[in-house]
Each structure stands twice: as structure tokens, then as C-alpha cells.
XYZ file of C-alpha atoms in Angstrom:
688
model
C 66.493 -25.818 -5.193
C 64.242 -22.811 -5.678
C 67.222 -20.506 -5.136
C 69.306 -22.370 -7.733
C 66.408 -22.209 -10.162
C 66.081 -18.490 -9.620
C 69.796 -17.933 -10.230
C 70.132 -20.083 -13.299
C 66.740 -19.432 -14.897
C 65.304 -16.292 -13.398
C 62.544 -15.974 -16.008
C 61.508 -19.628 -15.698
C 61.503 -19.460 -11.868
C 59.351 -16.335 -11.803
C 56.872 -17.765 -14.276
C 56.586 -21.055 -12.347
C 55.935 -19.346 -9.008
C 53.388 -16.988 -10.585
C 51.557 -19.868 -12.312
C 51.172 -21.623 -8.963
C 49.778 -18.413 -7.458
C 47.411 -17.992 -10.414
C 45.949 -21.478 -9.954
C 45.126 -20.925 -6.299
C 43.886 -17.347 -6.744
C 41.660 -18.303 -9.660
C 39.999 -20.991 -7.575
C 39.204 -18.771 -4.599
C 38.307 -15.514 -6.380
C 35.667 -17.194 -8.525
C 33.928 -18.969 -5.626
C 31.670 -16.040 -4.631
C 30.268 -15.221 -8.057
C 30.051 -18.904 -9.010
C 28.000 -19.628 -5.879
C 25.526 -16.874 -6.771
C 25.334 -17.953 -10.406
C 24.897 -21.641 -9.541
C 22.186 -20.820 -7.033
C 20.304 -18.842 -9.698
C 20.757 -21.631 -12.253
C 19.460 -24.139 -9.719
C 16.353 -22.032 -9.066
C 15.755 -21.605 -12.807
C 15.968 -25.383 -13.353
C 13.441 -25.872 -10.530
C 10.973 -23.561 -12.272
C 11.661 -25.185 -15.651
C 10.483 -28.477 -14.163
C 7.023 -26.956 -13.564
C 4.281 -26.587 -16.156
C 3.838 -23.205 -17.843
C 7.075 -21.902 -16.304
C 7.520 -19.565 -19.280
C 4.389 -17.682 -18.215
C 5.673 -17.226 -14.665
C 6.966 -13.668 -13.895
C 9.198 -15.068 -11.122
C 11.011 -17.204 -13.708
C 11.541 -14.122 -15.920
C 12.866 -12.151 -12.924
C 15.377 -14.940 -12.251
C 16.569 -14.646 -15.865
C 17.291 -10.964 -15.217
C 19.282 -11.762 -12.060
C 21.248 -14.413 -13.959
C 21.874 -11.936 -16.777
C 23.462 -9.511 -14.316
C 25.888 -12.298 -13.341
C 26.677 -13.062 -16.989
C 27.350 -9.354 -17.624
C 30.839 -9.796 -16.199
C 31.705 -13.373 -17.047
C 29.853 -14.583 -20.142
C 28.629 -12.033 -22.671
C 27.339 -14.631 -25.136
C 25.116 -16.129 -22.433
C 24.064 -12.599 -21.470
C 22.688 -11.962 -24.968
C 20.803 -15.289 -24.975
C 19.253 -14.565 -21.552
C 18.232 -11.026 -22.556
C 16.545 -12.192 -25.758
C 14.696 -14.956 -23.877
C 13.577 -12.517 -21.175
C 12.218 -10.007 -23.717
C 10.446 -12.698 -25.761
C 8.720 -14.336 -22.764
C 7.731 -10.964 -21.272
C 6.090 -9.853 -24.511
C 4.185 -13.162 -24.696
C 2.523 -12.649 -21.283
C 2.471 -8.820 -21.490
C 4.839 -8.544 -18.485
C 6.178 -4.981 -18.834
C 8.616 -5.189 -15.929
C 10.271 -8.292 -17.391
C 10.516 -6.614 -20.810
C 12.247 -3.600 -19.239
C 14.696 -5.882 -17.438
C 15.386 -7.694 -20.718
C 16.255 -4.439 -22.502
C 18.533 -3.436 -19.610
C 20.654 -6.605 -19.784
C 20.617 -6.505 -23.599
C 21.988 -2.957 -23.354
C 24.727 -4.216 -21.001
C 25.778 -6.728 -23.654
C 26.162 -4.098 -26.383
C 27.840 -1.690 -23.953
C 30.471 -4.273 -22.992
C 31.327 -5.056 -26.629
C 31.688 -1.350 -27.455
C 28.479 -0.848 -29.482
C 27.276 2.267 -27.698
C 24.530 3.180 -30.205
C 22.878 -0.241 -29.828
C 23.225 0.030 -26.031
C 21.610 3.509 -26.075
C 18.723 2.123 -28.130
C 18.121 -0.699 -25.610
C 18.327 1.575 -22.559
C 16.023 4.128 -24.239
C 13.391 1.399 -24.795
C 13.709 0.349 -21.134
C 13.340 3.981 -20.006
C 10.265 4.604 -22.164
C 8.472 1.498 -20.857
C 9.475 2.181 -17.239
C 8.020 5.703 -17.506
C 4.801 4.285 -18.995
C 4.152 2.000 -15.993
C 5.757 4.294 -13.344
C 8.279 1.589 -12.377
C 10.555 3.960 -10.417
C 13.464 1.617 -9.649
C 13.816 0.435 -13.252
C 13.249 3.975 -14.543
C 16.199 5.216 -12.471
C 18.327 2.237 -13.539
C 17.544 2.998 -17.207
C 18.456 6.679 -16.846
C 21.779 5.917 -15.162
C 22.773 3.289 -17.742
C 21.716 5.615 -20.572
C 23.826 8.419 -19.096
C 26.852 6.098 -18.889
C 26.544 5.310 -22.599
C 26.277 8.995 -23.483
C 29.450 9.539 -21.451
C 31.209 6.785 -23.412
C 30.268 8.698 -26.586
C 31.610 11.926 -24.993
C 28.126 13.450 -25.090
C 28.426 14.955 -21.619
C 25.483 17.327 -21.969
C 23.033 14.437 -22.507
C 24.743 12.336 -19.837
C 24.518 15.154 -17.308
C 20.836 15.741 -18.119
C 19.990 12.072 -17.434
C 21.907 12.166 -14.147
C 20.238 15.386 -12.996
C 16.776 13.971 -13.877
C 17.615 10.796 -11.951
C 18.786 12.835 -8.930
C 15.490 14.760 -8.842
C 13.445 11.535 -9.008
C 15.676 9.778 -6.453
C 15.235 12.654 -3.978
C 11.450 12.662 -4.529
C 11.152 8.929 -3.778
C 13.977 8.709 -1.154
C 16.122 6.394 -3.295
C 19.430 7.028 -1.532
C 21.430 4.363 -3.339
C 20.437 5.693 -6.739
C 21.233 9.214 -5.564
C 24.729 8.093 -4.605
C 25.271 6.342 -7.944
C 24.349 9.562 -9.747
C 26.810 11.524 -7.625
C 29.520 8.990 -8.458
C 28.813 9.097 -12.180
C 28.685 12.892 -12.265
C 32.084 12.859 -10.562
C 33.387 10.816 -13.519
C 32.270 13.572 -15.911
C 34.139 16.143 -13.839
C 37.154 13.846 -13.670
C 37.246 13.720 -17.491
C 37.263 17.523 -17.409
C 40.133 17.305 -14.895
C 38.037 19.228 -12.362
C 39.357 17.234 -9.444
C 37.865 19.402 -6.680
C 34.365 18.956 -8.120
C 35.074 15.241 -8.597
C 36.032 14.784 -4.950
C 33.033 16.906 -3.871
C 30.498 14.628 -5.619
C 32.281 11.478 -4.464
C 32.198 12.766 -0.884
C 28.420 13.389 -1.213
C 27.940 9.803 -2.342
C 30.176 8.544 0.473
C 28.064 10.329 3.115
C 24.850 8.711 1.837
C 26.329 5.195 1.813
C 27.912 5.635 5.266
C 24.534 6.769 6.605
C 22.927 3.623 5.186
C 25.742 1.428 6.587
C 26.487 -0.014 3.124
C 30.133 -1.101 3.439
C 30.372 -2.402 -0.130
C 29.188 0.857 -1.698
C 31.459 2.829 0.650
C 34.382 0.720 -0.619
C 33.426 1.452 -4.243
C 33.453 5.207 -3.537
C 36.843 4.871 -1.839
C 38.136 3.187 -5.013
C 36.985 6.133 -7.109
C 38.413 8.622 -4.615
C 41.728 6.766 -4.771
C 41.803 7.134 -8.568
C 41.191 10.868 -8.177
C 43.904 11.229 -5.523
C 46.360 9.459 -7.844
C 45.595 12.056 -10.532
C 46.268 14.904 -8.083
C 49.452 13.245 -6.782
C 48.070 12.651 -3.264
C 49.412 9.101 -3.079
C 49.022 8.832 0.701
C 45.262 9.504 0.574
C 44.981 7.153 -2.400
C 46.749 4.356 -0.500
C 44.568 4.816 2.595
C 41.385 4.674 0.498
C 42.487 1.550 -1.405
C 43.621 -0.261 1.755
C 40.186 0.373 3.292
C 38.350 -0.861 0.187
C 40.287 -4.064 -0.616
C 39.226 -6.132 2.479
C 35.564 -5.307 1.795
C 35.786 -6.445 -1.850
C 37.670 -9.590 -0.859
C 35.047 -10.480 1.745
C 32.141 -9.738 -0.632
C 33.991 -11.503 -3.500
C 33.292 -8.660 -5.950
C 35.793 -9.512 -8.663
C 35.392 -6.452 -10.895
C 35.893 -3.973 -8.085
C 38.625 -6.012 -6.455
C 40.605 -6.151 -9.719
C 40.225 -2.367 -10.062
C 41.430 -1.851 -6.466
C 44.484 -4.033 -7.137
C 45.133 -2.065 -10.337
C 44.966 1.242 -8.425
C 47.316 -0.148 -5.791
C 49.773 -1.068 -8.535
C 49.399 2.392 -10.102
C 50.411 4.024 -6.797
C 53.619 1.969 -6.765
C 54.298 2.881 -10.427
C 54.056 6.541 -9.427
C 56.568 5.793 -6.650
C 58.744 3.860 -9.181
C 58.531 0.751 -6.989
C 57.996 -1.522 -9.944
C 58.327 -4.905 -8.203
C 55.578 -4.027 -5.738
C 53.523 -2.547 -8.560
C 53.869 -5.810 -10.522
C 52.616 -7.847 -7.560
C 49.298 -5.940 -7.433
C 48.838 -5.603 -11.181
C 49.322 -9.346 -11.643
C 46.646 -9.985 -8.999
C 44.325 -7.686 -10.944
C 45.137 -9.493 -14.190
C 44.321 -12.869 -12.686
C 40.836 -11.737 -11.740
C 40.369 -10.338 -15.266
C 40.765 -13.855 -16.686
C 37.280 -14.546 -15.216
C 35.761 -11.191 -16.227
C 34.438 -10.696 -19.740
C 34.934 -6.927 -19.866
C 37.632 -6.175 -22.445
C 37.258 -2.398 -22.148
C 38.747 -2.431 -18.640
C 41.744 -4.512 -19.676
C 43.207 -1.644 -21.756
C 44.375 0.522 -18.787
C 45.503 -2.613 -16.901
C 47.693 -3.808 -19.800
C 49.032 -0.270 -20.208
C 50.052 -0.196 -16.507
C 51.659 -3.623 -16.848
C 53.625 -2.465 -19.921
C 54.893 0.589 -18.016
C 55.803 -1.600 -15.047
C 57.812 -4.063 -17.139
C 59.545 -1.144 -18.850
C 60.517 0.072 -15.413
C 61.871 -3.427 -14.657
C 63.836 -3.359 -17.956
C 61.749 -6.231 -19.346
C 60.886 -4.680 -22.689
C 59.874 -8.009 -24.249
C 57.050 -8.531 -21.731
C 56.188 -4.812 -21.852
C 55.793 -5.048 -25.617
C 53.477 -8.057 -25.264
C 51.135 -6.202 -22.899
C 51.237 -3.035 -25.028
C 50.254 -5.057 -28.104
C 47.367 -6.673 -26.170
C 46.157 -3.220 -25.138
C 46.468 -1.927 -28.706
C 44.503 -4.884 -30.078
C 41.571 -4.367 -27.704
C 41.651 -0.589 -28.240
C 41.331 -1.028 -31.990
C 38.741 -3.792 -31.719
C 36.489 -1.661 -29.493
C 37.407 1.590 -31.323
C 38.512 3.229 -28.062
C 40.951 6.115 -28.497
C 41.528 6.909 -24.799
C 45.014 5.733 -23.869
C 45.955 4.553 -27.360
C 48.557 7.312 -27.724
C 50.247 6.071 -24.517
C 50.288 2.516 -25.889
C 51.880 3.658 -29.157
C 54.492 5.699 -27.264
C 55.541 2.585 -25.337
C 55.781 0.490 -28.524
C 57.747 3.255 -30.257
C 60.229 3.441 -27.367
C 60.643 -0.339 -27.258
C 61.262 -0.691 -31.010
C 63.612 2.277 -31.037
C 65.592 0.826 -28.096
C 65.843 -2.494 -29.973
C 67.071 -0.671 -33.107
C 63.943 -1.758 -35.023
C 63.771 1.593 -36.768
C 61.279 0.633 -39.441
C 58.755 -0.668 -36.890
C 59.433 2.234 -34.559
C 58.770 4.635 -37.454
C 55.470 2.845 -38.162
C 54.390 3.303 -34.541
C 55.558 6.909 -34.600
C 53.488 7.678 -37.694
C 50.505 5.929 -36.195
C 51.102 7.879 -32.983
C 51.119 11.136 -34.944
C 47.877 10.237 -36.718
C 46.171 9.083 -33.530
C 47.437 12.130 -31.608
C 45.862 14.409 -34.199
C 42.628 12.418 -33.906
C 42.778 12.467 -30.103
C 43.553 16.196 -30.077
C 40.661 16.790 -32.449
C 38.453 14.586 -30.283
C 39.632 16.371 -27.152
C 38.858 19.695 -28.794
C 35.376 18.425 -29.649
C 35.100 17.041 -26.133
C 36.122 20.401 -24.662
C 33.631 22.159 -26.917
C 30.916 19.769 -25.729
C 31.951 20.364 -22.137
C 31.862 24.125 -22.734
C 28.483 23.723 -24.417
C 27.246 21.652 -21.471
C 28.514 24.243 -19.012
C 27.034 27.038 -21.137
C 23.653 25.297 -21.251
C 23.844 24.790 -17.517
C 24.678 28.468 -16.977
C 21.899 29.527 -19.357
C 19.409 27.377 -17.488
C 20.648 28.875 -14.246
C 20.319 32.440 -15.609
C 16.861 31.636 -16.973
C 15.847 30.230 -13.603
C 17.189 33.362 -11.846
C 15.367 35.619 -14.339
C 12.106 33.726 -13.895
C 12.562 33.840 -10.114
C 13.105 37.616 -10.224
C 10.008 38.065 -12.386
C 8.002 35.939 -10.000
C 9.318 38.003 -7.077
C 8.254 41.251 -8.819
C 4.761 39.833 -9.424
C 4.616 38.533 -5.849
C 5.660 41.939 -4.503
C 2.889 43.528 -6.557
C 0.395 41.073 -5.126
C 1.707 41.792 -1.633
C 1.296 45.589 -2.059
C -2.243 45.170 -3.403
C -3.048 42.734 -0.578
C -1.717 45.203 2.011
C -3.865 48.008 0.575
C -6.944 45.771 0.559
C -6.237 44.685 4.137
C -5.814 48.326 5.251
C -9.111 49.253 3.589
C -10.847 46.355 5.320
C -9.283 47.332 8.652
C -10.610 50.889 8.329
C -14.078 49.595 7.442
C -13.950 47.107 10.327
C -12.921 49.826 12.798
C -15.817 52.045 11.662
C -18.300 49.174 11.828
C -16.941 48.053 15.169
C -17.287 51.540 16.594
C -20.847 51.897 15.292
C -21.911 48.454 16.442
C -20.244 48.468 19.855
C -23.387 49.567 21.684
C -25.524 47.186 19.659
C -23.191 44.307 20.554
C -23.476 45.085 24.259
C -27.259 45.106 24.011
C -27.257 41.901 21.973
C -25.025 40.257 24.539
C -27.351 41.178 27.367
C -30.337 39.997 25.344
C -28.641 36.654 24.676
C -27.752 36.272 28.373
C -31.330 37.014 29.405
C -32.684 34.620 26.774
C -30.377 31.829 27.960
C -31.335 32.481 31.568
C -35.032 32.319 30.646
C -34.518 29.073 28.727
C -32.601 27.625 31.661
C -35.336 28.617 34.097
C -37.973 27.286 31.726
C -36.193 23.951 31.476
C -35.814 23.821 35.263
C -39.477 24.637 35.805
C -40.561 22.078 33.215
C -38.397 19.472 34.904
C -39.743 20.352 38.326
C -43.295 20.315 36.994
C -42.750 16.900 35.378
C -41.288 15.590 38.644
C -44.255 16.975 40.573
C -46.699 15.427 38.112
C -44.909 12.103 38.317
C -44.884 12.164 42.104
C -48.575 12.980 42.248
C -49.331 10.307 39.658
C -47.497 7.658 41.672
C -49.066 8.807 44.924
C -52.497 8.770 43.279
C -52.197 5.368 41.651
C -49.622 3.378 43.632
C -50.077 4.687 47.172
C -53.691 5.824 47.183
C -55.043 2.341 46.326
C -53.376 0.390 49.182
C -54.102 3.190 51.701
C -57.805 3.298 50.693
C -57.939 -0.493 51.067
C -56.602 -0.143 54.633
C -59.182 2.580 55.365
C -62.076 0.431 54.045
C -60.886 -2.559 56.024
C -60.616 -0.555 59.280
C -64.052 1.047 58.671
C -65.616 -2.406 58.351
C -63.849 -3.544 61.496
C -64.927 -0.424 63.449
C -68.535 -0.925 62.342
C -68.309 -4.527 63.608
C -68.981 -5.787 60.108
C -65.758 -7.793 60.455
C -64.993 -10.002 63.399
C -61.556 -9.978 65.017
C -60.819 -13.420 63.538
C -61.826 -12.257 60.060
C -59.725 -9.083 60.458
C -56.669 -11.124 61.505
C -56.971 -13.184 58.331
C -56.167 -10.005 56.384
C -53.010 -9.272 58.435
C -50.490 -11.067 56.093
C -51.866 -9.111 53.134
C -51.813 -5.924 55.194
C -48.148 -6.601 56.061
C -47.230 -7.109 52.418
C -49.043 -3.912 51.431
C -47.271 -1.960 54.168
C -43.860 -3.314 53.000
C -44.761 -2.403 49.425
C -45.806 1.111 50.477
C -42.610 1.543 52.526
C -40.446 0.332 49.617
C -42.276 2.607 47.178
C -41.973 5.617 49.494
C -38.255 4.979 49.900
C -37.738 4.932 46.108
C -39.952 7.993 45.671
C -38.045 9.993 48.251
C -34.681 8.982 46.845
C -35.642 9.715 43.246
C -37.347 12.950 44.217
C -34.190 14.089 45.987
C -32.036 13.385 42.904
C -34.453 15.252 40.656
C -35.116 18.266 42.857
C -31.912 19.016 44.763
C -29.280 16.604 43.434
C -27.869 13.667 45.356
C -24.753 13.933 47.530
C -22.591 10.821 47.344
C -20.340 10.044 50.328
C -18.173 7.057 49.359
C -16.275 4.879 51.808
C -15.073 1.288 51.996
C -18.245 -0.862 51.870
C -18.638 -4.626 52.345
C -21.100 -5.843 49.693
C -21.869 -9.230 51.331
C -23.374 -7.478 54.374
C -25.673 -5.326 52.233
C -26.870 -8.352 50.247
C -27.562 -10.348 53.424
C -29.592 -7.468 54.866
C -31.629 -7.072 51.654
C -32.316 -10.832 51.479
C -33.477 -10.778 55.095
C -35.677 -7.749 54.482
C -37.315 -9.362 51.429
C -37.448 -12.875 52.879
C -41.224 -12.869 53.461
C -41.961 -11.980 49.817
C -39.537 -14.693 48.701
C -40.979 -17.284 51.112
C -44.486 -16.493 49.895
C -43.431 -17.718 46.420
C -41.094 -20.477 47.715
C -38.125 -18.674 46.040
C -34.591 -19.698 47.018
C -32.214 -16.723 47.357
C -28.432 -17.523 47.296
C -25.700 -15.035 48.236
C -22.364 -16.232 46.719
C -20.502 -13.015 47.499
C -17.426 -13.399 49.706
C -16.708 -11.144 52.687
C -13.534 -9.894 50.881
C -15.632 -8.049 48.274
C -15.053 -4.481 49.507
C -15.807 -1.443 47.317
C -15.282 2.308 47.447
C -18.911 3.518 47.380
C -21.757 5.215 49.226
C -23.141 2.451 51.441
C -26.724 3.782 51.543
C -26.951 4.287 47.784
C -25.551 0.844 46.912
C -27.907 -0.667 49.545
C -30.842 0.860 47.607
C -29.465 -0.552 44.330
C -29.086 -4.089 45.740
C -32.493 -4.007 47.441
C -34.244 -2.825 44.247
C -32.556 -5.479 42.078
C -33.350 -8.313 44.504
C -36.923 -6.996 44.932
C -37.372 -6.988 41.120
C -35.944 -10.512 40.929
C -38.469 -11.715 43.555
C -41.243 -9.864 41.777
C -40.575 -11.491 38.359
C -39.552 -14.982 39.524
C -42.151 -17.751 39.474
C -43.040 -20.091 42.317
C -40.086 -22.212 43.545
C -37.616 -20.158 41.457
C -34.025 -19.275 42.343
C -32.215 -15.950 42.724
C -28.412 -15.865 42.834
C -26.158 -12.933 43.725
C -22.478 -13.168 42.617
C -19.403 -10.934 42.399
C -16.517 -11.060 39.860
C -13.211 -9.319 40.447
C -11.870 -7.155 37.598
C -8.682 -5.080 37.416
C -10.065 -1.859 38.957
C -13.609 -2.742 40.019
C -16.026 -5.429 41.233
C -18.812 -6.655 38.968
C -21.993 -7.589 40.892
C -24.799 -9.616 39.275
C -28.341 -10.414 40.496
C -29.584 -13.354 38.437
C -33.053 -14.956 38.387
C -34.751 -17.680 36.335
C -38.007 -15.770 36.042
C -40.067 -14.429 33.150
C -37.229 -12.528 31.433
C -37.834 -9.786 28.874
C -37.656 -9.197 25.143
C -34.916 -7.217 23.318
C -36.964 -4.015 23.079
C -37.635 -3.947 26.831
C -33.924 -4.464 27.521
C -33.080 -1.421 25.374
C -35.689 0.872 26.985
C -35.579 -0.337 30.593
C -33.088 2.292 31.836
C -34.314 5.177 29.656
C -35.706 8.273 31.353
C -38.275 9.363 28.768
C -41.098 7.381 30.340
C -41.672 5.013 33.238
C -43.834 1.924 32.837
C -45.216 -0.002 35.793
C -44.941 -3.788 35.374
C -46.768 -6.477 37.349
C -44.953 -9.432 38.922
C -45.758 -13.128 38.678
C -48.097 -12.782 41.710
C -49.569 -9.510 40.447
C -47.109 -7.434 42.516
C -47.176 -3.784 41.506
C -44.314 -1.265 41.400
C -43.776 2.390 40.505
C -41.386 1.759 37.643
C -38.857 4.072 39.322
C -36.661 1.381 40.845
C -34.303 0.799 37.903
C -33.972 4.524 37.160
C -32.971 5.057 40.795
C -30.483 2.167 40.478
C -28.928 3.688 37.337
C -28.446 7.098 38.966
C -27.014 5.567 42.160
C -24.537 3.313 40.311
C -23.342 6.125 38.019
C -22.969 8.474 41.002
C -20.556 5.908 42.461
C -18.470 5.671 39.259
C -19.971 2.456 37.887
C -22.224 1.216 35.097
C -25.365 -0.935 35.054
C -26.826 -3.159 32.335
C -29.084 -6.183 31.838
C -28.865 -9.470 29.957
C -32.137 -11.393 29.568
C -33.925 -14.061 27.569
C -37.700 -14.211 27.428
C -39.138 -16.942 29.775
C -35.589 -17.929 30.860
C -34.694 -15.197 33.323
C -32.729 -11.952 33.685
C -29.278 -10.979 34.972
C -28.762 -7.405 36.178
C -25.088 -6.360 36.333
C -23.486 -3.309 37.888
C -19.890 -2.305 38.649
C -18.336 -0.456 41.606
C -14.701 0.732 42.014
C -12.433 -1.263 44.316
C -10.522 1.680 45.707
C -10.701 5.447 45.923
C -10.597 7.126 42.486
C -9.375 10.660 41.842
């Protein structure tokens, strides 16, 4: 039945099939933009349900986003949204929102062909963006302002805005803006029919977008490249570019760009005189345009459709599209392409023997051609002026650079002369002072040696004084007590029974003297000759057991319980003798400062690279100041234990030196009247 319909009513059949296609295409092409718009409207309604939503910057930002959607589909709504955005932003002093409002207001006037009003809006946006250093909106304002100047054929001003934007975009690494400027500059060169320069700038933009992986922007550049290739007659390159761009636009549902891609595809087939295939793509473009409120872009589309129908010998339809194009061209006062429209109408009327109408179009064509030629002459003069200004700026820059180079060379020559003079003076001074420097060097060496010897002697003297002080006070007393006791016994002033009563005290004094002598000898060795550390694998439990056994009588005398919780597996890389001294000193101190019936506990904790040993008691403890000073070397203070036990004060200093010699650290944690915990660390294995 479709075949019969096509034979009998070819026009009706074609129209019916195309109407069916239109219905389905309209539904699917509008889905993407509608989804975005509806989502924005839904968010705006949500905010409108809240109190004081008009004072909320987020709400004003949503108005801007919605305005960008209306820019293509609903210009009346766009104007309403822009006015609302500006009004609310001024009320709350929200500069960013005000800038956005002027930008979408400018889009409205741009799309209805009122370039002067658009320039005014974009200029306001630019001024405010510069005032608050809002870089993104500043760049957007400059680009939109440049586009309007281009529409008015003021290429010098347009180019200046683009070049300013490029400089700012490079400074702030705004690659997308940089690419947009390249694209728009290519349009200026395309108007001048400088196709090589056009392709050069488009290729620059393409490289940036490919680097960023922005498929949509890459597709837009390919569209523009295709248009340029069509102008140069490279239809193969144009086709390849369009075929790469179309799937991206279809997937992203970008109606404006998709309609342009379809239009370019149709234009390629017009150039090939394949009018049926051209019509297929141009009709697809036209269907998308039914949802896009941008009349300016319908002029070239209708012109292509008129040419296509002329090629198909359908002058009636061609005339209809040509008249539509002429109507929009006059309404928007756009001269570009109007001569082509009038030529088509003239040909159609002449072919139909409508001589009067054809003459009208011919006269109008003559008038408009003169206007266009005049405009083109003005345009060429502006282009020449723009190029001349550019060349003048370049020459001025070169001249200034040359002047700077001359001045710099002068500075360099003067600097060289000054440097040479200084070098000569330095050589003379160096020669004269060479002997003095040698003498000074020797004097400094001798002075340092004297200071080093002085420090060594002072240290040795202090050590000697300390040793004698300890011997005089801490060893002399117990030894004199022994001497007095033995003298009494020898003179029979003490009986054997009475003498034996003193034996436990004598034993304790002897142990104390032995312990003190051991610490004195060890410390003296470290101070006088340095201490040689010979590390090996050492079992800590064994050392603790031996120290507990050695100090058991002192502990038993005070009924102190000593607990060794260290496992046999606690093996360290350390000097056994040195760590034995450390453990013995810490346990001895714990016994000394623990009260009757107290408890001393020795534990070990495994860390990643070392063992942490702790000797903990519940004795008298110490205050914060004593904890800070206890390991310092400036002075040594002798403390008395809970049973009046006396020490040299060297024990903890010896412990510190021994632990550090073995690659560890030592510290104390204590609370007054609650006890002390002395910690030290030792490596697990050999360290290099």
C-alpha cells in the first residue's frame, strides 16, 4: 500500500513518512535537555519550599544553571530568570550571582539580535568579575563579549578580548577556556577566509581537549574543522570529522551541536550534488531546530534546504524555505547570506515566469549586494586595521625589546669592568695576605688545640674531684666504722658475741661498698678512657635472676617481694656486662626506695625492633622536677632510701651511658608516694 501511495501521491507519501519520523525524533532528541531542565526545576522548587530561599546563594546559582538551559529553548523564560537572578543578587549583595545574571541576560539579547544590549550586559559582568577577581566568570564574560564584537564585525575589539582571555587562561591553567578562545579566534580567521590559520587554531584547541579527555569538546572542534574543510573543498576530511562528532553529540544529547553536525553532513552532500542524501540530513537538523529557540542559526539551514530542493526540482518547497530564511534575516537585521537567499528567489520566480516578482527580488538583490559589498569593504578595512594594529604592537614590542637589550648589554659591560677591577684588587689583597692567612690558620689551630686540652683537663679534674669526693664521703665512712669496730674488738672492749651481733650490718656495709666501687670503676672508665661495648645475643631473664639473687638479702631485710615476669625468649643484641650493671642498679634503687613489705616487678614488652624492659616499684616515687633532672650530668645528688640506705648518685648516670652505648634509651615514669617505673630499650638483633 505504501508503494501505491508513493506512485499515486508522491508528495503526500513523502510528507506522511517524514511526519512519522519527526514525531519519534522529536521525542528522543528532547529527552536529554528536558531531563537536565526538569532536574533543575525540581531542585529550585525544593529550595522555594524553604524559608528565606531568596537570600540563599545556592538558589541563585540554580537560576543561572536553568537560564543556560533556557538559552536554547525558551528565550522568554531566559529573560525572566536573568532579571530574577540580578534582582535577588543585588538584594543580598551577592556579586557572583549578579555577574551570572548579566551573563544570561546578555545571552537573551544576543539570541534576538540586539548586539548592543548584549555587549552592555557582558561588559557589566566583566567589570564586576574583575572587581572581585572571579576568574572563571571573568573569562566567560570576555569570551561572550568578544563573540558580540565579532557579530558586529568589530574584529579588532573581539581579537583583543580573546588575546586577554588567553593570557589569563594560561596564567591560571584554564585549559578549557584556552581552547574556546582558540576556537573563536579561528572563526575570525575563517571570516577573513584565512583557512590555514583557521585550521591551525582549531588544531591547537583540539590538542588541549584531547589531552583533557573531553570527548564532547573534541567533537565540537571536529564540527568546526569540518566546516572549514567544506570551504576548502576537502570533503573527505570534512566527512571524517563529522562522522566522528555525530555519535558523541547523540550520546550527550547536545541538540544545538547535533543539528549543526547534521547540517554540515547535508552540506557535504549538496557539494557532491547528492540532493536526496543531503535532504535526509538537513531534515534531521531542522527537526532538532523545532526545539531550539535560536533563529539566527536557522538562516543557513533554510538556505541549504532551499538549495537542496532546487537541486531536486522542487522549486515550490525551495521558495518556502528561502522565504523563511529571508524573514528571519530581515527580522534580525543579518546581511550575511541574504544575497544568496535573494538569488534563489529570483531564479525561482524567473523560472515560473513571474517576471514582476523576479524583478523585485533582483532589485532588492542589487541593493543588498551594494550594502554587503560596502559592508565587506568596511569589514576588510577593519580586518586590515586589526592586522595593522597587531603588526604595530609587534613592532613596538620588538623595538622595546631591542632597547632593553641595548641597556642590558651596557649593564653587562659595566658589570664586567667592575668584576675585573674587583678581581685585580682581590688578587693583590690575596697575595699580600697569603702569609698572614697561614699564620692566622696556625694560630687558630693552636687555639683550638689549647681549648680542647683545657676542656679535657677540666673534665679529668672534675672526674678526679668527684671520685675523691665519693671516696671521702661514701667509702671513707663505712671503712672507718669497720676500723673502729675491729680496734674495739682487738682491745677486748667487745666480746666475741657482741662482735658477731654486728656481722649482718658489716655484711650490708661490705655489699654497699662493693656495689659503690663497681659503679665508681665503671663510671670512671667511661669518663677517663671511654667504654668499649662488645654486643652479643644476651638472655635478659638470666641477668635479672642473678641480680635478684645478689640483692636478695637487702630485699629480705625489708620484706620486699621481687617478681621476675621476663620470659626466657627475651633475647637482645647487647653487651652482657653493661646491661647486667643497668639491671642491677635499677633493682638496687627499687629496693632502696621501696618501703617495708613492698613489691618490685620486672617485665619485658616486645616492640617491632627492640625489647622494652621495665623495673617497677610501689615505693616513695618522685616529683616532676626530680624526674626531669634525674639523668642530667650537671650534678649528682645522693639520696637516702627508706631504711636510710646511702648511694653515690652515680648509678642512674652509669645506667644512661650503658643503655645508650647499646643503642637504647632510658626514661622514668613516677608518681610521688605511689612508686616509680624505670624503662629502657635494647635492640632485638644486630644493627648496622
